[in-house]
Amino acid sequence: MNKKRLLTLALFAVLAAGVFARKDYQRIVSLAPSLTESLYYLEAQQKLIGCTSYCVSAKADKKEIVASAIKPNIEKIIKLKPDLVVGSSFTDPKDIATLKKFGIRVEIYHSPKSFDEICSQFISLGELVGKQRLAADIVKQSRNTLDKISKSFRWKSTPKIFFQIGADPIFTVLDNTFMADYITLLGGKNIASGLEQGSIGREFVITQNPDYIFITTMGVVGEDEKTTWGKYSTISAIKNSRIYVISEIACLPTPITFVKTMEDISKLINNK
């Protein structure tokens, strides 16, 4: 047998070993709402057996609640006998180590710093659940839609934008976070660019005088914040009625929710 044929057979053996060694995960626990939603978008929800108390879609499907926003119930998770647990950077390393001791694969997805990283993580999750093609299609469609939205904005001058997350205390979107890409793709300037901490006061916002204010929060809090900001009539965004409350899905790092948020923002601005 010649060397070329030997090399070909060896390469086939390596590739085949990789394919057959890859496990088809059937019992998945998600410790992050964004990952839970991603599993639904990937049509892998039938494999989901546990979730957090903040996973809306999974709760509606009566999936087992095994964690709060940041603290998992390890005993409960182990009793469910998952073969894969997916979590975020909020997951305690000690809990990760405990789960691994029980032979459970644990994959941690850290908070993405950009839309590109959101897409990379989504594709990675798709590979874990055997939905590579669907993940790639969703990412491709999301990128195409996002490109069209981004090109639709034509500013005479770069607008200054304040993106508020929650209230009491007020948090702002910082650089090197995926939410900063909302502002970048709008063609705007983040008034909080350069800050190292997200907690700010109203005085800072007044001084920066944003042209647009976007508030993402849950329930009546957003409308209350909008009313409070309305008292500061010297701010350009208030003068021109350019203050908007948007859905909290803006905080979920998935390709679909990111694009949906951009679509909502685009409608608010263009319908003004």
PDB file of N, CA and C in Angstrom, residues 193-261:
ATOM      1  N   SER A 193     -19.322  56.526  26.269  1.00  0.00           N
ATOM      2  CA  SER A 193     -18.070  55.976  25.745  1.00  0.00           C
ATOM      3  C   SER A 193     -16.885  56.456  26.581  1.00  0.00           C
ATOM      4  N   GLY A 194     -16.052  55.513  26.974  1.00  0.00           N
ATOM      5  CA  GLY A 194     -14.880  55.855  27.788  1.00  0.00           C
ATOM      6  C   GLY A 194     -15.075  55.610  29.273  1.00  0.00           C
ATOM      7  N   LEU A 195     -16.326  55.471  29.698  1.00  0.00           N
ATOM      8  CA  LEU A 195     -16.578  55.190  31.112  1.00  0.00           C
ATOM      9  C   LEU A 195     -16.198  53.747  31.435  1.00  0.00           C
ATOM     10  N   GLU A 196     -15.772  53.515  32.662  1.00  0.00           N
ATOM     11  CA  GLU A 196     -15.403  52.169  33.087  1.00  0.00           C
ATOM     12  C   GLU A 196     -16.489  51.513  33.932  1.00  0.00           C
ATOM     13  N   GLN A 197     -17.376  52.327  34.497  1.00  0.00           N
ATOM     14  CA  GLN A 197     -18.466  51.796  35.304  1.00  0.00           C
ATOM     15  C   GLN A 197     -19.806  52.246  34.727  1.00  0.00           C
ATOM     16  N   GLY A 198     -20.794  51.337  34.800  1.00  0.00           N
ATOM     17  CA  GLY A 198     -22.074  51.625  34.175  1.00  0.00           C
ATOM     18  C   GLY A 198     -23.033  52.447  35.007  1.00  0.00           C
ATOM     19  N   SER A 199     -22.820  52.510  36.302  1.00  0.00           N
ATOM     20  CA  SER A 199     -23.731  53.262  37.162  1.00  0.00           C
ATOM     21  C   SER A 199     -23.452  54.759  37.046  1.00  0.00           C
ATOM     22  N   ILE A 200     -24.470  55.532  36.690  1.00  0.00           N
ATOM     23  CA  ILE A 200     -24.297  56.972  36.497  1.00  0.00           C
ATOM     24  C   ILE A 200     -25.447  57.739  37.147  1.00  0.00           C
ATOM     25  N   GLY A 201     -25.287  59.042  37.245  1.00  0.00           N
ATOM     26  CA  GLY A 201     -26.342  59.911  37.766  1.00  0.00           C
ATOM     27  C   GLY A 201     -26.994  60.691  36.644  1.00  0.00           C
ATOM     28  N   ARG A 202     -28.107  61.303  36.934  1.00  0.00           N
ATOM     29  CA  ARG A 202     -28.813  62.090  35.916  1.00  0.00           C
ATOM     30  C   ARG A 202     -27.996  63.309  35.496  1.00  0.00           C
ATOM     31  N   GLU A 203     -27.181  63.812  36.424  1.00  0.00           N
ATOM     32  CA  GLU A 203     -26.369  64.988  36.106  1.00  0.00           C
ATOM     33  C   GLU A 203     -25.434  64.710  34.936  1.00  0.00           C
ATOM     34  N   PHE A 204     -24.892  63.489  34.903  1.00  0.00           N
ATOM     35  CA  PHE A 204     -23.993  63.111  33.806  1.00  0.00           C
ATOM     36  C   PHE A 204     -24.733  63.178  32.475  1.00  0.00           C
ATOM     37  N   VAL A 205     -25.937  62.647  32.435  1.00  0.00           N
ATOM     38  CA  VAL A 205     -26.725  62.633  31.198  1.00  0.00           C
ATOM     39  C   VAL A 205     -27.068  64.054  30.765  1.00  0.00           C
ATOM     40  N   ILE A 206     -27.444  64.888  31.726  1.00  0.00           N
ATOM     41  CA  ILE A 206     -27.779  66.285  31.417  1.00  0.00           C
ATOM     42  C   ILE A 206     -26.581  66.998  30.803  1.00  0.00           C
ATOM     43  N   THR A 207     -25.411  66.758  31.382  1.00  0.00           N
ATOM     44  CA  THR A 207     -24.180  67.388  30.888  1.00  0.00           C
ATOM     45  C   THR A 207     -23.861  66.938  29.461  1.00  0.00           C
ATOM     46  N   GLN A 208     -24.082  65.636  29.182  1.00  0.00           N
ATOM     47  CA  GLN A 208     -23.759  65.090  27.858  1.00  0.00           C
ATOM     48  C   GLN A 208     -24.799  65.468  26.798  1.00  0.00           C
ATOM     49  N   ASN A 209     -26.000  65.831  27.249  1.00  0.00           N
ATOM     50  CA  ASN A 209     -27.059  66.328  26.359  1.00  0.00           C
ATOM     51  C   ASN A 209     -27.307  65.419  25.143  1.00  0.00           C
ATOM     52  N   PRO A 210     -27.795  64.198  25.367  1.00  0.00           N
ATOM     53  CA  PRO A 210     -28.022  63.280  24.241  1.00  0.00           C
ATOM     54  C   PRO A 210     -29.154  63.732  23.323  1.00  0.00           C
ATOM     55  N   ASP A 211     -29.041  63.335  22.058  1.00  0.00           N
ATOM     56  CA  ASP A 211     -30.093  63.624  21.071  1.00  0.00           C
ATOM     57  C   ASP A 211     -31.198  62.572  21.122  1.00  0.00           C
ATOM     58  N   TYR A 212     -30.846  61.372  21.574  1.00  0.00           N
ATOM     59  CA  TYR A 212     -31.811  60.283  21.704  1.00  0.00           C
ATOM     60  C   TYR A 212     -31.592  59.569  23.035  1.00  0.00           C
ATOM     61  N   ILE A 213     -32.688  59.161  23.652  1.00  0.00           N
ATOM     62  CA  ILE A 213     -32.627  58.351  24.867  1.00  0.00           C
ATOM     63  C   ILE A 213     -33.459  57.095  24.644  1.00  0.00           C
ATOM     64  N   PHE A 214     -32.837  55.947  24.882  1.00  0.00           N
ATOM     65  CA  PHE A 214     -33.535  54.664  24.817  1.00  0.00           C
ATOM     66  C   PHE A 214     -33.472  54.022  26.195  1.00  0.00           C
ATOM     67  N   ILE A 215     -34.620  53.577  26.671  1.00  0.00           N
ATOM     68  CA  ILE A 215     -34.701  52.955  27.995  1.00  0.00           C
ATOM     69  C   ILE A 215     -35.183  51.523  27.827  1.00  0.00           C
ATOM     70  N   THR A 216     -34.395  50.576  28.311  1.00  0.00           N
ATOM     71  CA  THR A 216     -34.842  49.185  28.286  1.00  0.00           C
ATOM     72  C   THR A 216     -34.962  48.689  29.716  1.00  0.00           C
ATOM     73  N   THR A 217     -36.150  48.304  30.081  1.00  0.00           N
ATOM     74  CA  THR A 217     -36.411  47.821  31.435  1.00  0.00           C
ATOM     75  C   THR A 217     -37.740  47.091  31.436  1.00  0.00           C
ATOM     76  N   MET A 218     -38.096  46.508  32.551  1.00  0.00           N
ATOM     77  CA  MET A 218     -39.315  45.710  32.623  1.00  0.00           C
ATOM     78  C   MET A 218     -40.471  46.481  33.248  1.00  0.00           C
ATOM     79  N   GLY A 219     -41.686  46.159  32.803  1.00  0.00           N
ATOM     80  CA  GLY A 219     -42.896  46.680  33.426  1.00  0.00           C
ATOM     81  C   GLY A 219     -43.057  48.180  33.330  1.00  0.00           C
ATOM     82  N   VAL A 220     -43.647  48.745  34.402  1.00  0.00           N
ATOM     83  CA  VAL A 220     -43.977  50.171  34.414  1.00  0.00           C
ATOM     84  C   VAL A 220     -42.754  51.036  34.678  1.00  0.00           C
ATOM     85  N   VAL A 221     -41.652  50.412  35.067  1.00  0.00           N
ATOM     86  CA  VAL A 221     -40.450  51.186  35.402  1.00  0.00           C
ATOM     87  C   VAL A 221     -39.994  52.032  34.225  1.00  0.00           C
ATOM     88  N   GLY A 222     -40.055  51.459  33.022  1.00  0.00           N
ATOM     89  CA  GLY A 222     -39.623  52.192  31.841  1.00  0.00           C
ATOM     90  C   GLY A 222     -40.431  53.455  31.619  1.00  0.00           C
ATOM     91  N   GLU A 223     -41.754  53.338  31.736  1.00  0.00           N
ATOM     92  CA  GLU A 223     -42.615  54.509  31.544  1.00  0.00           C
ATOM     93  C   GLU A 223     -42.401  55.530  32.660  1.00  0.00           C
ATOM     94  N   ASP A 224     -42.154  55.043  33.866  1.00  0.00           N
ATOM     95  CA  ASP A 224     -41.861  55.958  34.978  1.00  0.00           C
ATOM     96  C   ASP A 224     -40.580  56.740  34.709  1.00  0.00           C
ATOM     97  N   GLU A 225     -39.577  56.045  34.189  1.00  0.00           N
ATOM     98  CA  GLU A 225     -38.312  56.704  33.852  1.00  0.00           C
ATOM     99  C   GLU A 225     -38.517  57.732  32.745  1.00  0.00           C
ATOM    100  N   LYS A 226     -39.316  57.369  31.771  1.00  0.00           N
ATOM    101  CA  LYS A 226     -39.593  58.295  30.664  1.00  0.00           C
ATOM    102  C   LYS A 226     -40.257  59.562  31.202  1.00  0.00           C
ATOM    103  N   THR A 227     -41.172  59.407  32.136  1.00  0.00           N
ATOM    104  CA  THR A 227     -41.850  60.553  32.749  1.00  0.00           C
ATOM    105  C   THR A 227     -40.864  61.412  33.530  1.00  0.00           C
ATOM    106  N   THR A 228     -39.977  60.744  34.270  1.00  0.00           N
ATOM    107  CA  THR A 228     -38.977  61.477  35.060  1.00  0.00           C
ATOM    108  C   THR A 228     -38.040  62.270  34.163  1.00  0.00           C
ATOM    109  N   TRP A 229     -37.561  61.643  33.086  1.00  0.00           N
ATOM    110  CA  TRP A 229     -36.668  62.349  32.165  1.00  0.00           C
ATOM    111  C   TRP A 229     -37.388  63.521  31.500  1.00  0.00           C
ATOM    112  N   GLY A 230     -38.695  63.414  31.343  1.00  0.00           N
ATOM    113  CA  GLY A 230     -39.460  64.478  30.702  1.00  0.00           C
ATOM    114  C   GLY A 230     -39.398  65.801  31.439  1.00  0.00           C
ATOM    115  N   LYS A 231     -38.999  65.766  32.690  1.00  0.00           N
ATOM    116  CA  LYS A 231     -38.887  66.991  33.488  1.00  0.00           C
ATOM    117  C   LYS A 231     -37.621  67.786  33.152  1.00  0.00           C
ATOM    118  N   TYR A 232     -36.670  67.129  32.458  1.00  0.00           N
ATOM    119  CA  TYR A 232     -35.402  67.785  32.142  1.00  0.00           C
ATOM    120  C   TYR A 232     -35.470  68.348  30.722  1.00  0.00           C
ATOM    121  N   SER A 233     -36.154  69.450  30.593  1.00  0.00           N
ATOM    122  CA  SER A 233     -36.467  70.014  29.271  1.00  0.00           C
ATOM    123  C   SER A 233     -35.263  70.603  28.539  1.00  0.00           C
ATOM    124  N   THR A 234     -34.122  70.721  29.222  1.00  0.00           N
ATOM    125  CA  THR A 234     -32.940  71.270  28.550  1.00  0.00           C
ATOM    126  C   THR A 234     -32.226  70.221  27.697  1.00  0.00           C
ATOM    127  N   ILE A 235     -32.528  68.952  27.937  1.00  0.00           N
ATOM    128  CA  ILE A 235     -31.886  67.886  27.171  1.00  0.00           C
ATOM    129  C   ILE A 235     -32.481  67.837  25.761  1.00  0.00           C
ATOM    130  N   SER A 236     -31.624  67.753  24.776  1.00  0.00           N
ATOM    131  CA  SER A 236     -32.057  67.753  23.375  1.00  0.00           C
ATOM    132  C   SER A 236     -33.084  66.664  23.086  1.00  0.00           C
ATOM    133  N   ALA A 237     -32.857  65.458  23.627  1.00  0.00           N
ATOM    134  CA  ALA A 237     -33.779  64.351  23.382  1.00  0.00           C
ATOM    135  C   ALA A 237     -35.175  64.647  23.907  1.00  0.00           C
ATOM    136  N   ILE A 238     -35.253  65.376  25.012  1.00  0.00           N
ATOM    137  CA  ILE A 238     -36.548  65.720  25.602  1.00  0.00           C
ATOM    138  C   ILE A 238     -37.208  66.843  24.799  1.00  0.00           C
ATOM    139  N   LYS A 239     -36.423  67.835  24.417  1.00  0.00           N
ATOM    140  CA  LYS A 239     -36.952  68.938  23.608  1.00  0.00           C
ATOM    141  C   LYS A 239     -37.630  68.444  22.346  1.00  0.00           C
ATOM    142  N   ASN A 240     -37.001  67.438  21.725  1.00  0.00           N
ATOM    143  CA  ASN A 240     -37.474  66.951  20.429  1.00  0.00           C
ATOM    144  C   ASN A 240     -38.297  65.669  20.517  1.00  0.00           C
ATOM    145  N   SER A 241     -38.701  65.318  21.745  1.00  0.00           N
ATOM    146  CA  SER A 241     -39.519  64.115  21.971  1.00  0.00           C
ATOM    147  C   SER A 241     -38.879  62.870  21.371  1.00  0.00           C
ATOM    148  N   ARG A 242     -37.596  62.700  21.668  1.00  0.00           N
ATOM    149  CA  ARG A 242     -36.862  61.545  21.161  1.00  0.00           C
ATOM    150  C   ARG A 242     -36.409  60.651  22.332  1.00  0.00           C
ATOM    151  N   ILE A 243     -37.358  60.294  23.155  1.00  0.00           N
ATOM    152  CA  ILE A 243     -37.100  59.382  24.265  1.00  0.00           C
ATOM    153  C   ILE A 243     -38.041  58.198  24.116  1.00  0.00           C
ATOM    154  N   TYR A 244     -37.484  56.989  24.155  1.00  0.00           N
ATOM    155  CA  TYR A 244     -38.266  55.799  23.843  1.00  0.00           C
ATOM    156  C   TYR A 244     -37.999  54.679  24.848  1.00  0.00           C
ATOM    157  N   VAL A 245     -39.055  53.929  25.159  1.00  0.00           N
ATOM    158  CA  VAL A 245     -38.933  52.723  25.972  1.00  0.00           C
ATOM    159  C   VAL A 245     -38.972  51.532  25.031  1.00  0.00           C
ATOM    160  N   ILE A 246     -37.976  50.665  25.125  1.00  0.00           N
ATOM    161  CA  ILE A 246     -37.929  49.491  24.253  1.00  0.00           C
ATOM    162  C   ILE A 246     -37.949  48.217  25.096  1.00  0.00           C
ATOM    163  N   SER A 247     -38.246  47.122  24.450  1.00  0.00           N
ATOM    164  CA  SER A 247     -38.402  45.847  25.137  1.00  0.00           C
ATOM    165  C   SER A 247     -37.106  45.400  25.820  1.00  0.00           C
ATOM    166  N   GLU A 248     -37.278  44.684  26.930  1.00  0.00           N
ATOM    167  CA  GLU A 248     -36.116  44.157  27.647  1.00  0.00           C
ATOM    168  C   GLU A 248     -35.395  43.061  26.867  1.00  0.00           C
ATOM    169  N   ILE A 249     -35.966  42.600  25.744  1.00  0.00           N
ATOM    170  CA  ILE A 249     -35.251  41.607  24.933  1.00  0.00           C
ATOM    171  C   ILE A 249     -33.965  42.190  24.371  1.00  0.00           C
ATOM    172  N   ALA A 250     -33.826  43.521  24.432  1.00  0.00           N
ATOM    173  CA  ALA A 250     -32.577  44.165  24.001  1.00  0.00           C
ATOM    174  C   ALA A 250     -31.387  43.652  24.795  1.00  0.00           C
ATOM    175  N   CYS A 251     -31.667  43.156  26.009  1.00  0.00           N
ATOM    176  CA  CYS A 251     -30.589  42.683  26.890  1.00  0.00           C
ATOM    177  C   CYS A 251     -30.255  41.212  26.662  1.00  0.00           C
ATOM    178  N   LEU A 252     -31.020  40.532  25.798  1.00  0.00           N
ATOM    179  CA  LEU A 252     -30.764  39.116  25.528  1.00  0.00           C
ATOM    180  C   LEU A 252     -29.835  38.978  24.322  1.00  0.00           C
ATOM    181  N   PRO A 253     -28.646  38.459  24.526  1.00  0.00           N
ATOM    182  CA  PRO A 253     -27.692  38.348  23.419  1.00  0.00           C
ATOM    183  C   PRO A 253     -27.928  37.133  22.523  1.00  0.00           C
ATOM    184  N   THR A 254     -28.906  37.256  21.624  1.00  0.00           N
ATOM    185  CA  THR A 254     -29.105  36.255  20.582  1.00  0.00           C
ATOM    186  C   THR A 254     -29.208  37.008  19.254  1.00  0.00           C
ATOM    187  N   PRO A 255     -28.875  36.373  18.145  1.00  0.00           N
ATOM    188  CA  PRO A 255     -28.982  37.072  16.849  1.00  0.00           C
ATOM    189  C   PRO A 255     -30.386  37.594  16.580  1.00  0.00           C
ATOM    190  N   ILE A 256     -31.399  36.797  16.928  1.00  0.00           N
ATOM    191  CA  ILE A 256     -32.777  37.175  16.626  1.00  0.00           C
ATOM    192  C   ILE A 256     -33.246  38.345  17.477  1.00  0.00           C
ATOM    193  N   THR A 257     -32.979  38.313  18.779  1.00  0.00           N
ATOM    194  CA  THR A 257     -33.423  39.411  19.642  1.00  0.00           C
ATOM    195  C   THR A 257     -32.645  40.691  19.360  1.00  0.00           C
ATOM    196  N   PHE A 258     -31.391  40.556  18.973  1.00  0.00           N
ATOM    197  CA  PHE A 258     -30.597  41.740  18.627  1.00  0.00           C
ATOM    198  C   PHE A 258     -31.197  42.433  17.409  1.00  0.00           C
ATOM    199  N   VAL A 259     -31.495  41.660  16.384  1.00  0.00           N
ATOM    200  CA  VAL A 259     -32.066  42.237  15.162  1.00  0.00           C
ATOM    201  C   VAL A 259     -33.462  42.796  15.425  1.00  0.00           C
ATOM    202  N   LYS A 260     -34.253  42.087  16.233  1.00  0.00           N
ATOM    203  CA  LYS A 260     -35.601  42.572  16.565  1.00  0.00           C
ATOM    204  C   LYS A 260     -35.510  43.927  17.274  1.00  0.00           C
ATOM    205  N   THR A 261     -34.548  44.075  18.167  1.00  0.00           N
ATOM    206  CA  THR A 261     -34.364  45.351  18.861  1.00  0.00           C
ATOM    207  C   THR A 261     -33.984  46.449  17.881  1.00  0.00           C
TER     208      THR A 261
END
